[in-house]
C-alpha cells in the first residue's frame, strides 16, 4: 500500500516557509540549542510542529484521513500544551505502508534491518536528511565537551565500526553512524560483511602515536566485540583525554544478551586508557525518528528543542507525569517527506530541566522495548550479518 500524495485542502495556516526557515537556522546555525529557557523552547516547538502538521495534512492523504478519523483539526493546536492532541502514527505503520508526503522520486528509502523479517521503510528527501545530519553537528555544544578546542579537521581521526555509506545499503543505523564523517577524516572497518578488528587496533595505535584525537564510533555490539578482542589479546591503550567513544543502536536482543551501558563504559575506560567516563557517549535514534538525541557528559540523552516528547500511559495513551515510565512518543517537525509524529514501541521516561550538566530542556531515558515481535532493531540485526576477523 502506498500513501496518496496530493495537494489536499489548503489549511488555515499559510505555509510561507517562515517557520521552516527559522527551524533550519536553529538546527544549522545555533551551536548551543539548550541555552534558551525551557519555556522558549516549548514555544518554538509549538510553532514548528504546528507548521509541520499543516504541511502533512495538506500533502499526505493517509495522514489527513487518520487525523479526520480522530476528530483532529489544526484549530486544536491553538493553546499551549495542545501538542498532545497531534495524531501520531504507530511506528509499526512504517512496516505496512509507504508513508510519504512527497513524491517517491524525491526520496531515498531507509530500512530498519538488513536481514529477513518485517522492516520499517522510511522515505526521506534531501531536506529531511540534511536536518537529521544537523542534529549531529559536531559544532554543537554537547559535542564540544568531548573534544574542546581541538581542530578535528587537522588533528582528528574517526574510526567507524561499521560499513561505509555505499555498503550500508539503506540500513538506517549504518547510515546514521556514517555521519561521523562530518567530524573528521573517517575510515570504516566493516567490509564484505567482516568487522576487521586487527585493522582497528593497528590504526588506533597509529593515530594516537601521531598525536591525533581519535573517536571510535559504532553500535554497542561492535564496540563490545572490539573490547573483547583487545582483552583476549592483552592489548591496552593509553589514550588519556585524546579519545572519545560513541555508540548508537540497540543494547539487547533479550535479557540474556543484554549489554550494560555502565559495564561497557567501564571496559572502555580500562581498555582504551581513558581519563574519564565522560569520554564515552551514546546516541539514541530509531529509523522512524528524524532527530538524534545525544548523551551529555552525565550520560543523560538530551532532546533538541524542536522535538516534543510525550510519554503516554499504554492503557489509554494519556500523558503521564514527568519521570514516570510510559510509552514513548515523538513529534518531530524536521521530516518534510513523511509525518514524523510517532507512537513508538519503547518504554521510557522524560524530564525537564533536571540534568546536572545544566542544559535546559528535555532529557529521556529509554527503558525497554514492548514485547510485541521478534524485531530487534537495525543495530542488532546488523550484528547478526557481520562476522569478525
PDB file of C-alpha atoms in Angstrom, residues 59-317:
ATOM      1  CA  UNK A  59       0.258  16.738   1.325  1.00  0.00           C
ATOM      2  CA  UNK A  60      -0.423  13.300   2.802  1.00  0.00           C
ATOM      3  CA  UNK A  61      -3.897  11.872   2.226  1.00  0.00           C
ATOM      4  CA  UNK A  62      -3.428   8.947   4.614  1.00  0.00           C
ATOM      5  CA  UNK A  63      -2.330  11.207   7.455  1.00  0.00           C
ATOM      6  CA  UNK A  64      -5.222  13.566   6.712  1.00  0.00           C
ATOM      7  CA  UNK A  65      -7.692  10.662   6.829  1.00  0.00           C
ATOM      8  CA  UNK A  66      -6.091   9.399  10.050  1.00  0.00           C
ATOM      9  CA  UNK A  67      -6.416  12.860  11.616  1.00  0.00           C
ATOM     10  CA  UNK A  68     -10.010  13.263  10.492  1.00  0.00           C
ATOM     11  CA  UNK A  69     -10.922   9.860  11.917  1.00  0.00           C
ATOM     12  CA  UNK A  70      -9.508  11.073  15.241  1.00  0.00           C
ATOM     13  CA  UNK A  71     -11.628  14.222  15.089  1.00  0.00           C
ATOM     14  CA  UNK A  72      -8.486  16.361  14.908  1.00  0.00           C
ATOM     15  CA  UNK A  73      -8.209  19.749  13.206  1.00  0.00           C
ATOM     16  CA  UNK A  74      -5.447  22.352  13.248  1.00  0.00           C
ATOM     17  CA  UNK A  75      -7.652  24.524  15.416  1.00  0.00           C
ATOM     18  CA  UNK A  76      -6.925  22.028  18.206  1.00  0.00           C
ATOM     19  CA  UNK A  77      -3.351  23.343  18.367  1.00  0.00           C
ATOM     20  CA  UNK A  78      -4.197  26.879  19.370  1.00  0.00           C
ATOM     21  CA  UNK A  79      -3.415  26.675  23.074  1.00  0.00           C
ATOM     22  CA  UNK A  80      -0.128  25.963  24.877  1.00  0.00           C
ATOM     23  CA  UNK A  81       0.080  22.314  25.846  1.00  0.00           C
ATOM     24  CA  UNK A  82      -2.135  21.252  22.957  1.00  0.00           C
ATOM     25  CA  UNK A  83       0.548  19.264  21.121  1.00  0.00           C
ATOM     26  CA  UNK A  84      -0.582  16.132  22.975  1.00  0.00           C
ATOM     27  CA  UNK A  85      -3.547  16.118  20.564  1.00  0.00           C
ATOM     28  CA  UNK A  86      -1.466  15.735  17.387  1.00  0.00           C
ATOM     29  CA  UNK A  87      -2.352  12.364  15.788  1.00  0.00           C
ATOM     30  CA  UNK A  88       0.632  10.013  15.942  1.00  0.00           C
ATOM     31  CA  UNK A  89       1.252   7.032  13.672  1.00  0.00           C
ATOM     32  CA  UNK A  90       2.301   3.844  15.491  1.00  0.00           C
ATOM     33  CA  UNK A  91       5.797   3.046  14.243  1.00  0.00           C
ATOM     34  CA  UNK A  92       4.569  -0.336  13.003  1.00  0.00           C
ATOM     35  CA  UNK A  93       2.656   1.641  10.349  1.00  0.00           C
ATOM     36  CA  UNK A  94       6.009   2.059   8.583  1.00  0.00           C
ATOM     37  CA  UNK A  95       6.195  -1.728   8.253  1.00  0.00           C
ATOM     38  CA  UNK A  96       2.899  -1.840   6.362  1.00  0.00           C
ATOM     39  CA  UNK A  97       2.501   1.360   4.354  1.00  0.00           C
ATOM     40  CA  UNK A  98       4.678   3.670   2.253  1.00  0.00           C
ATOM     41  CA  UNK A  99       4.241   6.795   4.352  1.00  0.00           C
ATOM     42  CA  UNK A 100       5.150   9.733   2.115  1.00  0.00           C
ATOM     43  CA  UNK A 101       4.241  13.409   1.808  1.00  0.00           C
ATOM     44  CA  UNK A 102       6.440  13.999  -1.255  1.00  0.00           C
ATOM     45  CA  UNK A 103       6.919  12.025  -4.498  1.00  0.00           C
ATOM     46  CA  UNK A 104       8.939   8.814  -4.253  1.00  0.00           C
ATOM     47  CA  UNK A 105      11.330  10.135  -6.902  1.00  0.00           C
ATOM     48  CA  UNK A 106      12.478  12.806  -4.434  1.00  0.00           C
ATOM     49  CA  UNK A 107      13.369  10.294  -1.703  1.00  0.00           C
ATOM     50  CA  UNK A 108      15.813   7.643  -0.600  1.00  0.00           C
ATOM     51  CA  UNK A 109      14.383   4.672   1.293  1.00  0.00           C
ATOM     52  CA  UNK A 110      15.861   3.616   4.634  1.00  0.00           C
ATOM     53  CA  UNK A 111      15.030   0.386   6.401  1.00  0.00           C
ATOM     54  CA  UNK A 112      15.282  -0.842   9.928  1.00  0.00           C
ATOM     55  CA  UNK A 113      17.245  -4.026   9.321  1.00  0.00           C
ATOM     56  CA  UNK A 114      19.361  -5.800   6.763  1.00  0.00           C
ATOM     57  CA  UNK A 115      18.034  -9.328   7.234  1.00  0.00           C
ATOM     58  CA  UNK A 116      14.755 -11.149   6.794  1.00  0.00           C
ATOM     59  CA  UNK A 117      11.715 -10.127   8.801  1.00  0.00           C
ATOM     60  CA  UNK A 118       9.345  -7.213   8.829  1.00  0.00           C
ATOM     61  CA  UNK A 119      11.182  -3.963   8.144  1.00  0.00           C
ATOM     62  CA  UNK A 120      10.242  -0.361   8.695  1.00  0.00           C
ATOM     63  CA  UNK A 121      10.633   1.546   5.432  1.00  0.00           C
ATOM     64  CA  UNK A 122      11.081   5.305   5.799  1.00  0.00           C
ATOM     65  CA  UNK A 123      11.160   7.691   2.824  1.00  0.00           C
ATOM     66  CA  UNK A 124      13.464  10.680   3.293  1.00  0.00           C
ATOM     67  CA  UNK A 125      14.034  13.565   0.911  1.00  0.00           C
ATOM     68  CA  UNK A 126      17.095  15.805   0.919  1.00  0.00           C
ATOM     69  CA  UNK A 127      15.805  18.448   3.396  1.00  0.00           C
ATOM     70  CA  UNK A 128      14.808  15.711   5.850  1.00  0.00           C
ATOM     71  CA  UNK A 129      18.219  14.036   5.623  1.00  0.00           C
ATOM     72  CA  UNK A 130      20.060  17.336   5.982  1.00  0.00           C
ATOM     73  CA  UNK A 131      18.110  18.169   9.140  1.00  0.00           C
ATOM     74  CA  UNK A 132      18.809  14.722  10.567  1.00  0.00           C
ATOM     75  CA  UNK A 133      22.516  15.259   9.941  1.00  0.00           C
ATOM     76  CA  UNK A 134      22.180  18.703  11.513  1.00  0.00           C
ATOM     77  CA  UNK A 135      21.045  17.159  14.792  1.00  0.00           C
ATOM     78  CA  UNK A 136      24.505  15.536  14.973  1.00  0.00           C
ATOM     79  CA  UNK A 137      26.514  18.664  14.067  1.00  0.00           C
ATOM     80  CA  UNK A 138      29.996  18.466  15.600  1.00  0.00           C
ATOM     81  CA  UNK A 139      29.850  22.203  16.383  1.00  0.00           C
ATOM     82  CA  UNK A 140      27.070  21.579  18.914  1.00  0.00           C
ATOM     83  CA  UNK A 141      27.983  22.459  22.492  1.00  0.00           C
ATOM     84  CA  UNK A 142      27.171  18.940  23.687  1.00  0.00           C
ATOM     85  CA  UNK A 143      29.944  17.523  21.484  1.00  0.00           C
ATOM     86  CA  UNK A 144      32.374  20.291  22.393  1.00  0.00           C
ATOM     87  CA  UNK A 145      32.586  18.867  25.914  1.00  0.00           C
ATOM     88  CA  UNK A 146      34.232  15.838  24.295  1.00  0.00           C
ATOM     89  CA  UNK A 147      36.961  17.421  22.221  1.00  0.00           C
ATOM     90  CA  UNK A 148      37.196  21.038  23.425  1.00  0.00           C
ATOM     91  CA  UNK A 149      39.157  23.331  21.125  1.00  0.00           C
ATOM     92  CA  UNK A 150      40.828  20.586  19.088  1.00  0.00           C
ATOM     93  CA  UNK A 151      40.587  21.179  15.345  1.00  0.00           C
ATOM     94  CA  UNK A 152      39.212  17.834  14.244  1.00  0.00           C
ATOM     95  CA  UNK A 153      39.784  18.595  10.569  1.00  0.00           C
ATOM     96  CA  UNK A 154      43.532  18.724  11.178  1.00  0.00           C
ATOM     97  CA  UNK A 155      44.015  16.717  14.368  1.00  0.00           C
ATOM     98  CA  UNK A 156      41.134  14.233  14.427  1.00  0.00           C
ATOM     99  CA  UNK A 157      40.654  10.664  13.229  1.00  0.00           C
ATOM    100  CA  UNK A 158      37.305   8.838  13.118  1.00  0.00           C
ATOM    101  CA  UNK A 159      37.307   5.045  13.468  1.00  0.00           C
ATOM    102  CA  UNK A 160      33.918   3.750  12.338  1.00  0.00           C
ATOM    103  CA  UNK A 161      32.971   0.223  13.413  1.00  0.00           C
ATOM    104  CA  UNK A 162      30.577  -0.286  10.546  1.00  0.00           C
ATOM    105  CA  UNK A 163      30.239  -0.283   6.764  1.00  0.00           C
ATOM    106  CA  UNK A 164      30.783   2.797   4.653  1.00  0.00           C
ATOM    107  CA  UNK A 165      27.774   4.572   3.197  1.00  0.00           C
ATOM    108  CA  UNK A 166      27.931   2.640  -0.081  1.00  0.00           C
ATOM    109  CA  UNK A 167      27.846  -0.721   1.684  1.00  0.00           C
ATOM    110  CA  UNK A 168      25.224   0.378   4.211  1.00  0.00           C
ATOM    111  CA  UNK A 169      22.569  -0.307   1.542  1.00  0.00           C
ATOM    112  CA  UNK A 170      19.886   1.765   3.220  1.00  0.00           C
ATOM    113  CA  UNK A 171      20.163   0.109   6.658  1.00  0.00           C
ATOM    114  CA  UNK A 172      19.432   3.018   8.964  1.00  0.00           C
ATOM    115  CA  UNK A 173      21.895   2.504  11.818  1.00  0.00           C
ATOM    116  CA  UNK A 174      24.696   2.051   9.291  1.00  0.00           C
ATOM    117  CA  UNK A 175      23.733   5.317   7.613  1.00  0.00           C
ATOM    118  CA  UNK A 176      23.457   7.160  10.936  1.00  0.00           C
ATOM    119  CA  UNK A 177      26.895   6.032  12.044  1.00  0.00           C
ATOM    120  CA  UNK A 178      28.461   7.101   8.739  1.00  0.00           C
ATOM    121  CA  UNK A 179      27.502  10.658   9.695  1.00  0.00           C
ATOM    122  CA  UNK A 180      30.599  10.658  11.907  1.00  0.00           C
ATOM    123  CA  UNK A 181      32.290  11.637   8.658  1.00  0.00           C
ATOM    124  CA  UNK A 182      31.164  15.181   9.495  1.00  0.00           C
ATOM    125  CA  UNK A 183      33.611  15.243  12.411  1.00  0.00           C
ATOM    126  CA  UNK A 184      36.941  14.291  10.859  1.00  0.00           C
ATOM    127  CA  UNK A 185      38.709  12.028   8.385  1.00  0.00           C
ATOM    128  CA  UNK A 186      36.957   8.666   8.685  1.00  0.00           C
ATOM    129  CA  UNK A 187      37.731   5.050   7.932  1.00  0.00           C
ATOM    130  CA  UNK A 188      35.061   2.330   8.113  1.00  0.00           C
ATOM    131  CA  UNK A 189      36.077  -1.163   9.222  1.00  0.00           C
ATOM    132  CA  UNK A 190      33.225  -3.396   8.065  1.00  0.00           C
ATOM    133  CA  UNK A 191      33.782  -4.586   4.506  1.00  0.00           C
ATOM    134  CA  UNK A 192      32.253  -7.588   2.762  1.00  0.00           C
ATOM    135  CA  UNK A 193      30.442  -8.472   5.976  1.00  0.00           C
ATOM    136  CA  UNK A 194      33.593  -8.611   8.125  1.00  0.00           C
ATOM    137  CA  UNK A 195      34.481  -6.330  11.062  1.00  0.00           C
ATOM    138  CA  UNK A 196      38.263  -6.049  10.784  1.00  0.00           C
ATOM    139  CA  UNK A 197      39.264  -5.776  14.431  1.00  0.00           C
ATOM    140  CA  UNK A 198      43.007  -6.168  13.914  1.00  0.00           C
ATOM    141  CA  UNK A 199      42.962  -3.247  11.488  1.00  0.00           C
ATOM    142  CA  UNK A 200      41.016  -1.194  14.034  1.00  0.00           C
ATOM    143  CA  UNK A 201      43.595  -1.795  16.769  1.00  0.00           C
ATOM    144  CA  UNK A 202      46.515  -1.090  14.422  1.00  0.00           C
ATOM    145  CA  UNK A 203      45.017   2.221  13.306  1.00  0.00           C
ATOM    146  CA  UNK A 204      44.067   3.265  16.847  1.00  0.00           C
ATOM    147  CA  UNK A 205      47.636   2.742  17.987  1.00  0.00           C
ATOM    148  CA  UNK A 206      48.992   4.603  14.954  1.00  0.00           C
ATOM    149  CA  UNK A 207      46.658   7.596  15.289  1.00  0.00           C
ATOM    150  CA  UNK A 208      47.371   8.000  18.999  1.00  0.00           C
ATOM    151  CA  UNK A 209      51.114   7.742  18.353  1.00  0.00           C
ATOM    152  CA  UNK A 210      50.726  10.573  15.827  1.00  0.00           C
ATOM    153  CA  UNK A 211      49.047  12.761  18.464  1.00  0.00           C
ATOM    154  CA  UNK A 212      45.600  12.604  16.874  1.00  0.00           C
ATOM    155  CA  UNK A 213      42.333  12.930  18.767  1.00  0.00           C
ATOM    156  CA  UNK A 214      40.608   9.631  17.988  1.00  0.00           C
ATOM    157  CA  UNK A 215      36.896   8.942  18.016  1.00  0.00           C
ATOM    158  CA  UNK A 216      35.721   5.322  17.877  1.00  0.00           C
ATOM    159  CA  UNK A 217      32.072   5.070  16.812  1.00  0.00           C
ATOM    160  CA  UNK A 218      29.779   2.116  16.249  1.00  0.00           C
ATOM    161  CA  UNK A 219      26.884   0.018  17.545  1.00  0.00           C
ATOM    162  CA  UNK A 220      27.276  -1.224  21.144  1.00  0.00           C
ATOM    163  CA  UNK A 221      27.562  -4.839  19.952  1.00  0.00           C
ATOM    164  CA  UNK A 222      30.535  -3.964  17.732  1.00  0.00           C
ATOM    165  CA  UNK A 223      32.155  -1.867  20.467  1.00  0.00           C
ATOM    166  CA  UNK A 224      31.837  -4.854  22.796  1.00  0.00           C
ATOM    167  CA  UNK A 225      33.450  -7.082  20.143  1.00  0.00           C
ATOM    168  CA  UNK A 226      36.391  -4.684  19.859  1.00  0.00           C
ATOM    169  CA  UNK A 227      36.870  -4.550  23.627  1.00  0.00           C
ATOM    170  CA  UNK A 228      36.639  -8.357  23.853  1.00  0.00           C
ATOM    171  CA  UNK A 229      39.201  -8.748  21.064  1.00  0.00           C
ATOM    172  CA  UNK A 230      41.608  -6.401  22.822  1.00  0.00           C
ATOM    173  CA  UNK A 231      41.138  -8.162  26.157  1.00  0.00           C
ATOM    174  CA  UNK A 232      41.656 -11.606  24.612  1.00  0.00           C
ATOM    175  CA  UNK A 233      44.910 -10.372  23.083  1.00  0.00           C
ATOM    176  CA  UNK A 234      46.096  -8.460  26.180  1.00  0.00           C
ATOM    177  CA  UNK A 235      46.005  -5.138  24.315  1.00  0.00           C
ATOM    178  CA  UNK A 236      45.572  -1.890  26.224  1.00  0.00           C
ATOM    179  CA  UNK A 237      45.960   1.705  25.092  1.00  0.00           C
ATOM    180  CA  UNK A 238      46.862   4.859  26.994  1.00  0.00           C
ATOM    181  CA  UNK A 239      44.622   7.370  25.225  1.00  0.00           C
ATOM    182  CA  UNK A 240      44.083   9.699  28.185  1.00  0.00           C
ATOM    183  CA  UNK A 241      41.923  12.602  27.055  1.00  0.00           C
ATOM    184  CA  UNK A 242      42.747  12.047  23.349  1.00  0.00           C
ATOM    185  CA  UNK A 243      39.894   9.658  22.608  1.00  0.00           C
ATOM    186  CA  UNK A 244      36.093   9.606  22.520  1.00  0.00           C
ATOM    187  CA  UNK A 245      33.858   6.545  22.265  1.00  0.00           C
ATOM    188  CA  UNK A 246      30.420   6.943  20.667  1.00  0.00           C
ATOM    189  CA  UNK A 247      27.803   4.197  20.487  1.00  0.00           C
ATOM    190  CA  UNK A 248      24.477   4.166  18.703  1.00  0.00           C
ATOM    191  CA  UNK A 249      21.896   1.425  18.274  1.00  0.00           C
ATOM    192  CA  UNK A 250      20.283  -1.386  20.246  1.00  0.00           C
ATOM    193  CA  UNK A 251      21.646  -2.706  23.530  1.00  0.00           C
ATOM    194  CA  UNK A 252      19.934  -6.097  23.735  1.00  0.00           C
ATOM    195  CA  UNK A 253      18.107  -8.847  21.878  1.00  0.00           C
ATOM    196  CA  UNK A 254      16.774 -10.322  25.114  1.00  0.00           C
ATOM    197  CA  UNK A 255      17.616 -10.284  28.804  1.00  0.00           C
ATOM    198  CA  UNK A 256      20.309 -12.967  28.426  1.00  0.00           C
ATOM    199  CA  UNK A 257      22.235 -10.985  25.805  1.00  0.00           C
ATOM    200  CA  UNK A 258      21.718  -7.506  27.217  1.00  0.00           C
ATOM    201  CA  UNK A 259      24.707  -5.159  27.108  1.00  0.00           C
ATOM    202  CA  UNK A 260      25.018  -2.936  30.151  1.00  0.00           C
ATOM    203  CA  UNK A 261      25.993   0.691  29.339  1.00  0.00           C
ATOM    204  CA  UNK A 262      27.775   1.180  32.669  1.00  0.00           C
ATOM    205  CA  UNK A 263      29.776  -2.002  32.147  1.00  0.00           C
ATOM    206  CA  UNK A 264      30.681  -1.004  28.595  1.00  0.00           C
ATOM    207  CA  UNK A 265      31.859   2.417  29.799  1.00  0.00           C
ATOM    208  CA  UNK A 266      33.993   0.782  32.473  1.00  0.00           C
ATOM    209  CA  UNK A 267      35.546  -1.625  29.973  1.00  0.00           C
ATOM    210  CA  UNK A 268      36.202   1.194  27.516  1.00  0.00           C
ATOM    211  CA  UNK A 269      37.898   3.307  30.179  1.00  0.00           C
ATOM    212  CA  UNK A 270      40.151   0.437  31.213  1.00  0.00           C
ATOM    213  CA  UNK A 271      40.955  -0.932  27.752  1.00  0.00           C
ATOM    214  CA  UNK A 272      41.479   2.380  25.976  1.00  0.00           C
ATOM    215  CA  UNK A 273      43.078   4.061  28.989  1.00  0.00           C
ATOM    216  CA  UNK A 274      40.600   6.942  29.036  1.00  0.00           C
ATOM    217  CA  UNK A 275      40.877   9.798  31.501  1.00  0.00           C
ATOM    218  CA  UNK A 276      37.145   9.916  32.273  1.00  0.00           C
ATOM    219  CA  UNK A 277      33.879   8.043  31.740  1.00  0.00           C
ATOM    220  CA  UNK A 278      32.584  11.315  30.264  1.00  0.00           C
ATOM    221  CA  UNK A 279      34.501  10.418  27.097  1.00  0.00           C
ATOM    222  CA  UNK A 280      32.035   7.581  26.389  1.00  0.00           C
ATOM    223  CA  UNK A 281      28.688   8.712  24.951  1.00  0.00           C
ATOM    224  CA  UNK A 282      25.621   7.069  23.460  1.00  0.00           C
ATOM    225  CA  UNK A 283      23.307   8.453  20.775  1.00  0.00           C
ATOM    226  CA  UNK A 284      19.637   7.478  20.536  1.00  0.00           C
ATOM    227  CA  UNK A 285      17.752   7.272  17.268  1.00  0.00           C
ATOM    228  CA  UNK A 286      15.382   4.910  15.500  1.00  0.00           C
ATOM    229  CA  UNK A 287      14.688   4.600  11.801  1.00  0.00           C
ATOM    230  CA  UNK A 288      11.329   6.395  12.009  1.00  0.00           C
ATOM    231  CA  UNK A 289      12.674   9.345  14.051  1.00  0.00           C
ATOM    232  CA  UNK A 290      14.411  12.150  12.147  1.00  0.00           C
ATOM    233  CA  UNK A 291      16.462  13.603  15.022  1.00  0.00           C
ATOM    234  CA  UNK A 292      19.257  12.118  17.146  1.00  0.00           C
ATOM    235  CA  UNK A 293      19.336  12.502  20.942  1.00  0.00           C
ATOM    236  CA  UNK A 294      22.916  12.856  22.212  1.00  0.00           C
ATOM    237  CA  UNK A 295      24.215  11.986  25.669  1.00  0.00           C
ATOM    238  CA  UNK A 296      25.885  14.711  27.689  1.00  0.00           C
ATOM    239  CA  UNK A 297      28.849  14.220  29.995  1.00  0.00           C
ATOM    240  CA  UNK A 298      26.454  12.909  32.687  1.00  0.00           C
ATOM    241  CA  UNK A 299      25.056  10.277  30.319  1.00  0.00           C
ATOM    242  CA  UNK A 300      21.629  11.860  30.000  1.00  0.00           C
ATOM    243  CA  UNK A 301      20.134  11.905  26.496  1.00  0.00           C
ATOM    244  CA  UNK A 302      19.169  15.464  25.565  1.00  0.00           C
ATOM    245  CA  UNK A 303      16.282  16.150  23.209  1.00  0.00           C
ATOM    246  CA  UNK A 304      16.919  19.079  20.815  1.00  0.00           C
ATOM    247  CA  UNK A 305      14.411  21.885  21.403  1.00  0.00           C
ATOM    248  CA  UNK A 306      12.425  21.283  18.207  1.00  0.00           C
ATOM    249  CA  UNK A 307      11.245  17.761  19.211  1.00  0.00           C
ATOM    250  CA  UNK A 308       8.288  17.234  21.543  1.00  0.00           C
ATOM    251  CA  UNK A 309       8.498  14.081  23.656  1.00  0.00           C
ATOM    252  CA  UNK A 310       5.236  12.804  25.120  1.00  0.00           C
ATOM    253  CA  UNK A 311       5.352   9.802  27.446  1.00  0.00           C
ATOM    254  CA  UNK A 312       1.960   8.072  27.388  1.00  0.00           C
ATOM    255  CA  UNK A 313       0.090   5.585  29.537  1.00  0.00           C
ATOM    256  CA  UNK A 314      -0.054   2.410  27.386  1.00  0.00           C
ATOM    257  CA  UNK A 315      -3.589   1.688  28.595  1.00  0.00           C
ATOM    258  CA  UNK A 316      -5.271   4.826  27.261  1.00  0.00           C
ATOM    259  CA  UNK A 317      -2.402   6.884  25.705  1.00  0.00           C
TER     260      UNK A 317
END
